[in-house]
Structure formats: C-alpha cells, structure tokens
Amino acid sequence: MENCLFCKIISGDIPSAKVYEDEYCYAFRDINPQAPTHILVVPKTHVASIAEADQLSPGALAAILSAIGKIARQEGLDNGFRVVSNCGPDACQSVQHLHFHILGGRQMAEKMA
Ligand code: DGP
C-alpha cells in the first residue's frame, strides 16, 4: 500500500535490519528497542491491524504465528519473551500495518499495561 511505512520496509524502499523472511511475512529489528531484543513481525499483505487479520489467508496467519517461534529460537530467547500487537488509538498503535512486537532478553514486568 502506498505511503505505508512497513510496506516500504517490506519492499526494501526503506532499509531495515532483517531477521527473518518467508513467503508471507517479514521480520526486522524495531528502530526504538524497548528490550534487548525487540523485533517486529509483519504480514507482507497490508492489513491495518489485528482487528483486520481476518482479511489475511489462513496460510499467512499460520506463517506469522510459526515465524514468531522460529525467530525467538533464532534469537536465543530460551528463557521466554513477550508478544504484543497494539491495535488502535487506545493501544497507542502508531503504524497502521499489522505488526507483532517480540520483546525479550530481560525480565518483563508482571503487569502488562
Ligand atoms: P506500534 O506503536 O505498536 O504501532 O509500534 C510501531 C513500532 O514501529 C515502534 O515500536 C517503532 C517502530 N518503527 C517506527 N518506524 C520505524 C522504522 O522506520 N524502522 C523500524 N525498524 N522500526 C520502526
């Protein structure tokens, strides 16, 4: 989609630190890391948020979920990690292309919000 930051990252028009890619999804390091490991996993098909995830194919949805585990193993997050998907203004979503944050490498707060 035109003027979508993450679509431009997926296409390579904007550089990123890639950590994983397959037919359906792309993963790269967050520019403003909030944990020692902070990776964003995005579908290659543009959908605005998890609220529209039903617009993705079952194959794409499955690929994203499996990619999260593969990336965590690749990054050595053996002691655990947190996955977050902010959706809409109440959750402070700032980029309107569905993405999952993988946060790890330190103890997370017990309270999530
Ligand atoms: P959210 O607030 O949940 O929509 O998260 C958007 C994330 O995207 C935020 O943690 C910072 C990250 N981000 C924004 N612009 C860029 C960029 O140009 N490159 C990379 N790698 N990450 C970005």
Tab-separated table of C-alpha atoms and ligand atoms in Angstrom:
chain	number	residue	atom	x	y	z
A	1	MET	CA	0.000	0.000	0.000
A	2	GLU	CA	1.252	3.464	-0.944
A	3	ASN	CA	2.530	5.597	1.914
A	4	CYS	CA	2.638	2.724	4.390
A	5	LEU	CA	5.953	2.708	6.240
A	6	PHE	CA	6.021	-1.044	6.793
A	7	CYS	CA	5.031	-1.789	3.163
A	8	LYS	CA	8.059	0.317	2.158
A	9	ILE	CA	10.250	-1.656	4.587
A	10	ILE	CA	8.963	-4.969	3.166
A	11	SER	CA	9.667	-3.817	-0.404
A	12	GLY	CA	13.151	-2.618	0.580
A	13	ASP	CA	12.435	1.034	-0.295
A	14	ILE	CA	13.222	1.856	3.346
A	15	PRO	CA	16.162	-0.077	4.853
A	16	SER	CA	15.695	-2.323	7.872
A	17	ALA	CA	17.658	-4.850	9.899
A	18	LYS	CA	16.020	-8.036	8.638
A	19	VAL	CA	15.961	-11.062	10.929
A	20	TYR	CA	13.532	-13.353	9.086
A	21	GLU	CA	11.517	-13.578	5.879
A	22	ASP	CA	9.276	-16.133	4.229
A	23	GLU	CA	6.535	-16.115	1.597
A	24	TYR	CA	4.033	-14.474	3.945
A	25	CYS	CA	5.890	-12.381	6.484
A	26	TYR	CA	8.903	-10.204	7.153
A	27	ALA	CA	10.622	-9.510	10.477
A	28	PHE	CA	13.072	-6.751	11.376
A	29	ARG	CA	14.536	-5.001	14.403
A	30	ASP	CA	12.494	-2.175	15.927
A	31	ILE	CA	14.141	1.220	15.408
A	32	ASN	CA	13.375	2.181	19.015
A	33	PRO	CA	14.005	-1.001	21.011
A	34	GLN	CA	12.218	-1.340	24.340
A	35	ALA	CA	14.055	-4.536	25.316
A	36	PRO	CA	17.483	-6.043	24.473
A	37	THR	CA	15.685	-7.973	21.716
A	38	HIS	CA	12.830	-6.103	20.045
A	39	ILE	CA	11.659	-7.425	16.693
A	40	LEU	CA	8.603	-6.602	14.584
A	41	VAL	CA	6.886	-9.345	12.573
A	42	VAL	CA	4.606	-8.092	9.796
A	43	PRO	CA	2.496	-9.765	7.122
A	44	LYS	CA	3.598	-8.972	3.565
A	45	THR	CA	-0.046	-8.264	2.701
A	46	HIS	CA	-1.158	-4.896	4.034
A	47	VAL	CA	-3.830	-5.020	6.719
A	48	ALA	CA	-4.140	-2.169	9.186
A	49	SER	CA	-4.178	-4.050	12.479
A	50	ILE	CA	-5.041	-7.304	14.208
A	51	ALA	CA	-8.685	-6.218	14.032
A	52	GLU	CA	-8.491	-6.849	10.268
A	53	ALA	CA	-6.466	-10.066	10.489
A	54	ASP	CA	-9.455	-11.952	9.096
A	55	GLN	CA	-8.550	-10.386	5.723
A	56	LEU	CA	-5.358	-12.493	5.663
A	57	SER	CA	-5.309	-16.026	4.312
A	58	PRO	CA	-5.157	-18.918	6.770
A	59	GLY	CA	-1.687	-19.639	5.342
A	60	ALA	CA	-0.479	-16.136	6.127
A	61	LEU	CA	-1.906	-16.237	9.656
A	62	ALA	CA	-0.271	-19.583	10.346
A	63	ALA	CA	3.031	-18.394	8.892
A	64	ILE	CA	3.135	-15.360	11.185
A	65	LEU	CA	2.481	-17.446	14.287
A	66	SER	CA	5.112	-20.009	13.323
A	67	ALA	CA	7.588	-17.275	12.421
A	68	ILE	CA	7.369	-15.858	15.949
A	69	GLY	CA	8.591	-19.107	17.490
A	70	LYS	CA	11.301	-19.581	14.853
A	71	ILE	CA	12.595	-16.049	15.395
A	72	ALA	CA	12.594	-16.488	19.177
A	73	ARG	CA	14.708	-19.643	18.830
A	74	GLN	CA	17.000	-17.936	16.313
A	75	GLU	CA	17.487	-15.040	18.755
A	76	GLY	CA	18.148	-17.388	21.689
A	77	LEU	CA	15.149	-16.227	23.717
A	78	ASP	CA	15.145	-19.527	25.585
A	79	ASN	CA	14.026	-18.001	28.865
A	80	GLY	CA	10.875	-16.545	27.330
A	81	PHE	CA	9.636	-13.491	25.523
A	82	ARG	CA	6.531	-11.343	25.168
A	83	VAL	CA	4.442	-10.817	22.008
A	84	VAL	CA	2.395	-7.612	21.707
A	85	SER	CA	0.169	-6.262	18.944
A	86	ASN	CA	-1.105	-2.759	19.590
A	87	CYS	CA	-4.458	-2.085	17.924
A	88	GLY	CA	-5.944	1.373	17.507
A	89	PRO	CA	-5.637	4.620	19.464
A	90	ASP	CA	-6.390	3.184	22.923
A	91	ALA	CA	-3.414	0.825	22.498
A	92	CYS	CA	-1.191	3.601	21.024
A	93	GLN	CA	-0.766	1.871	17.648
A	94	SER	CA	1.488	4.248	15.710
A	95	VAL	CA	1.998	2.360	12.421
A	96	GLN	CA	-1.198	1.264	10.693
A	97	HIS	CA	0.129	-2.036	9.299
A	98	LEU	CA	-0.450	-5.141	11.434
A	99	HIS	CA	2.669	-5.991	13.413
A	100	PHE	CA	3.647	-8.184	16.318
A	101	HIS	CA	6.349	-6.976	18.696
A	102	ILE	CA	8.636	-9.726	20.010
A	103	LEU	CA	10.232	-8.437	23.207
A	104	GLY	CA	12.842	-10.414	25.089
A	105	GLY	CA	16.259	-10.598	26.650
A	106	ARG	CA	15.189	-9.287	30.054
A	107	GLN	CA	12.602	-9.959	32.757
A	108	MET	CA	9.292	-8.375	31.721
A	109	ALA	CA	7.019	-6.587	34.161
A	110	GLU	CA	4.277	-8.850	35.523
A	111	LYS	CA	1.699	-6.142	34.843
A	112	MET	CA	1.140	-5.816	31.098
A	113	ALA	CA	-0.495	-2.414	30.999
B	1	DGP	P1	3.268	0.499	17.464
B	1	DGP	O1	3.402	1.664	18.370
B	1	DGP	O2	2.750	-0.747	18.156
B	1	DGP	O3	2.471	0.847	16.227
B	1	DGP	O4	4.736	0.121	17.015
B	1	DGP	C1	5.375	0.665	15.912
B	1	DGP	C2	6.816	0.375	16.076
B	1	DGP	O5	7.452	0.643	14.842
B	1	DGP	C3	7.552	1.226	17.118
B	1	DGP	O6	7.993	0.384	18.183
B	1	DGP	C4	8.729	1.836	16.387
B	1	DGP	C5	8.776	1.048	15.098
B	1	DGP	N1	9.203	1.831	13.955
B	1	DGP	C6	8.661	3.017	13.529
B	1	DGP	N2	9.292	3.446	12.423
B	1	DGP	C7	10.250	2.509	12.141
B	1	DGP	C8	11.226	2.390	11.107
B	1	DGP	O7	11.360	3.219	10.207
B	1	DGP	N3	12.051	1.316	11.160
B	1	DGP	C9	11.931	0.368	12.141
B	1	DGP	N4	12.802	-0.656	12.100
B	1	DGP	N5	11.015	0.433	13.117
B	1	DGP	C10	10.186	1.499	13.117
